[in-house]
Amino acid sequence: MSDPVPLVDYLVLTGQPHLTAHECTACGARYFDRRNACAACEADTFHTVDVPTEGELRAFTIVSYAAPGIPVPFVAGVVDCGGTSVRANVVNVSADPEHVRVGMKLRLTTVPLGTDAAGTEAVGFGFEPAG
Amino acid sequence: MAENVWILGIHMTKFGKHPDLDTVDLGAQAARGALSDAGLHMRDVGVLAAGNLMRAAASFGQQLQKQIGQTGIPVFNVANACATGATALRVAIMAIRAGETDVGLAVGVEKLSGAGLLAGGTAQQQGDTWSPQGRFGAVAPIDGRIGTETMPGVFAQIGMEYGHRYGGADFELFARISEKNHAHSTLNPLASYQKRFSLEQIMNEVRSWSPTRTRGRCARPTVTVAPRRSWSASRSCAPSRSSSSAGPSRSAPRC
Ligand SMILES: [Zn+2]
């Protein structure tokens, strides 16, 4: 059986799962997607950096309507991981305002997404309450 | 360069689903209404700026000319999200200011019926086998799996982050914006709904994208939209003979 594939290329599944970012070598701005040049300073060289796996919830919304195949309700959020803003779902928590609050401590976790026709599993990520 | 640009005429269609009218019908009504308001005809107009987002590749301006007057003038099709209609107006004003023409017509139209949740652009189809695509190298659509790309959800998060950063922006504040907007709607016969809601009614409504609501609409920064709300509106304007002129248009507020 083949190794699981990550949902996105900035999720690293080998060893301790973590996220990586493209960091601008000139100004330090970080991006998760492929970039042609830095939107902040125009430099066009990046290096790959590891993003901390723990962070604080900066914003969230509890989503009740979503595309087909997405279980609802779920918590969509933005997590501040040591100064890097990470868009992610908040998982392993009740999707209600009593259990989710801005400022809560979170840590990265992986989420299985199923297998394809070749039997390969895809793995996504989310952030769960830490401690 | 024209010192001043005047709006000589204006027209707006009623917000609604308009199942029997297409984008061009709505744009034609708005454009002809504005021309009539200004006492002008298409042959008086030297530039057409046409705004439409959802079918941005369809050359709405040319389609409109075909219905209301093909007079051989330049047409600029623009698409700029919520600012599409405003951008059309700006293009008409710039043409007048540049001295290309004395009269311009700007039209903005949108038909959102059936547009769904207005998610972002990274959704993609899932194939038989996982294969990385796009700038995130994603093997499946990321909307809903990595946060939300739906407009109500994005704006809900922006509102929450605003409150977190500056304080004082709690749910009641957003509800009050919605209350105010509903109050304004009762003053506009062209508004989609003209119904007043109390703060209490709004606060008690089911939230689809906490902290946003389902029914309220247009309460930026936290949007409150119905999941499948639809409307179409357009407004156009025609400018004038002796002095220069431009016409406004308005893209339908995306919410
Ligand atoms: Zn940079």
PDB file of C-alpha atoms in Angstrom, chain A residues 16-77:
ATOM      1  CA  GLN A  16       5.915  14.669  13.253  1.00  0.00           C
ATOM      2  CA  PRO A  17       3.206  16.126  10.955  1.00  0.00           C
ATOM      3  CA  HIS A  18       3.641  19.837  10.410  1.00  0.00           C
ATOM      4  CA  LEU A  19       3.031  22.642   7.954  1.00  0.00           C
ATOM      5  CA  THR A  20       5.637  24.418   5.879  1.00  0.00           C
ATOM      6  CA  ALA A  21       5.549  27.855   4.312  1.00  0.00           C
ATOM      7  CA  HIS A  22       7.389  29.701   1.572  1.00  0.00           C
ATOM      8  CA  GLU A  23       9.218  32.481   3.361  1.00  0.00           C
ATOM      9  CA  CYS A  24      10.418  35.514   1.434  1.00  0.00           C
ATOM     10  CA  THR A  25      14.175  35.691   1.785  1.00  0.00           C
ATOM     11  CA  ALA A  26      14.079  39.491   1.687  1.00  0.00           C
ATOM     12  CA  CYS A  27      11.274  40.471   4.078  1.00  0.00           C
ATOM     13  CA  GLY A  28      10.218  37.266   5.810  1.00  0.00           C
ATOM     14  CA  ALA A  29       6.598  37.279   4.618  1.00  0.00           C
ATOM     15  CA  ARG A  30       5.173  33.765   4.553  1.00  0.00           C
ATOM     16  CA  TYR A  31       2.891  32.123   2.016  1.00  0.00           C
ATOM     17  CA  PHE A  32       1.387  28.657   1.790  1.00  0.00           C
ATOM     18  CA  ASP A  33       0.670  28.717  -1.914  1.00  0.00           C
ATOM     19  CA  ARG A  34       3.104  28.882  -4.805  1.00  0.00           C
ATOM     20  CA  ARG A  35       4.114  32.479  -5.406  1.00  0.00           C
ATOM     21  CA  ASN A  36       5.736  34.218  -8.345  1.00  0.00           C
ATOM     22  CA  ALA A  37       7.066  37.028  -6.204  1.00  0.00           C
ATOM     23  CA  CYS A  38       6.495  38.415  -2.735  1.00  0.00           C
ATOM     24  CA  ALA A  39       3.283  40.456  -2.516  1.00  0.00           C
ATOM     25  CA  ALA A  40       4.842  42.542   0.245  1.00  0.00           C
ATOM     26  CA  CYS A  41       8.262  43.447  -1.210  1.00  0.00           C
ATOM     27  CA  GLU A  42       8.516  42.105  -4.790  1.00  0.00           C
ATOM     28  CA  ALA A  43      11.477  39.857  -4.031  1.00  0.00           C
ATOM     29  CA  ASP A  44      11.284  36.578  -5.897  1.00  0.00           C
ATOM     30  CA  THR A  45      13.230  34.139  -3.789  1.00  0.00           C
ATOM     31  CA  PHE A  46      11.697  32.034  -1.064  1.00  0.00           C
ATOM     32  CA  HIS A  47      12.878  29.326   1.215  1.00  0.00           C
ATOM     33  CA  THR A  48      10.839  26.668   2.949  1.00  0.00           C
ATOM     34  CA  VAL A  49      10.320  27.012   6.682  1.00  0.00           C
ATOM     35  CA  ASP A  50       8.499  24.889   9.228  1.00  0.00           C
ATOM     36  CA  VAL A  51       5.468  26.500  10.849  1.00  0.00           C
ATOM     37  CA  PRO A  52       4.982  25.936  14.588  1.00  0.00           C
ATOM     38  CA  THR A  53       2.386  23.238  15.269  1.00  0.00           C
ATOM     39  CA  GLU A  54       0.847  25.102  18.195  1.00  0.00           C
ATOM     40  CA  GLY A  55      -1.029  28.354  18.074  1.00  0.00           C
ATOM     41  CA  GLU A  56      -3.921  30.512  19.188  1.00  0.00           C
ATOM     42  CA  LEU A  57      -7.307  30.831  17.549  1.00  0.00           C
ATOM     43  CA  ARG A  58      -7.546  34.321  16.143  1.00  0.00           C
ATOM     44  CA  ALA A  59     -10.914  34.170  14.371  1.00  0.00           C
ATOM     45  CA  PHE A  60     -13.507  31.524  13.617  1.00  0.00           C
ATOM     46  CA  THR A  61     -16.946  30.970  12.210  1.00  0.00           C
ATOM     47  CA  ILE A  62     -19.314  28.079  12.734  1.00  0.00           C
ATOM     48  CA  VAL A  63     -20.438  27.020   9.272  1.00  0.00           C
ATOM     49  CA  SER A  64     -23.871  25.476   8.824  1.00  0.00           C
ATOM     50  CA  TYR A  65     -24.088  25.481   5.014  1.00  0.00           C
ATOM     51  CA  ALA A  66     -21.266  24.088   2.932  1.00  0.00           C
ATOM     52  CA  ALA A  67     -20.454  22.350  -0.319  1.00  0.00           C
ATOM     53  CA  PRO A  68     -21.738  18.784  -0.778  1.00  0.00           C
ATOM     54  CA  GLY A  69     -19.584  16.257   1.066  1.00  0.00           C
ATOM     55  CA  ILE A  70     -18.545  18.657   3.804  1.00  0.00           C
ATOM     56  CA  PRO A  71     -20.087  17.642   7.147  1.00  0.00           C
ATOM     57  CA  VAL A  72     -21.765  20.529   8.967  1.00  0.00           C
ATOM     58  CA  PRO A  73     -21.688  22.217  11.306  1.00  0.00           C
ATOM     59  CA  PHE A  74     -17.944  22.674  11.353  1.00  0.00           C
ATOM     60  CA  VAL A  75     -15.639  25.330  12.720  1.00  0.00           C
ATOM     61  CA  ALA A  76     -13.564  27.289  10.219  1.00  0.00           C
ATOM     62  CA  GLY A  77     -10.843  29.385  11.725  1.00  0.00           C
TER      63      GLY A  77
END
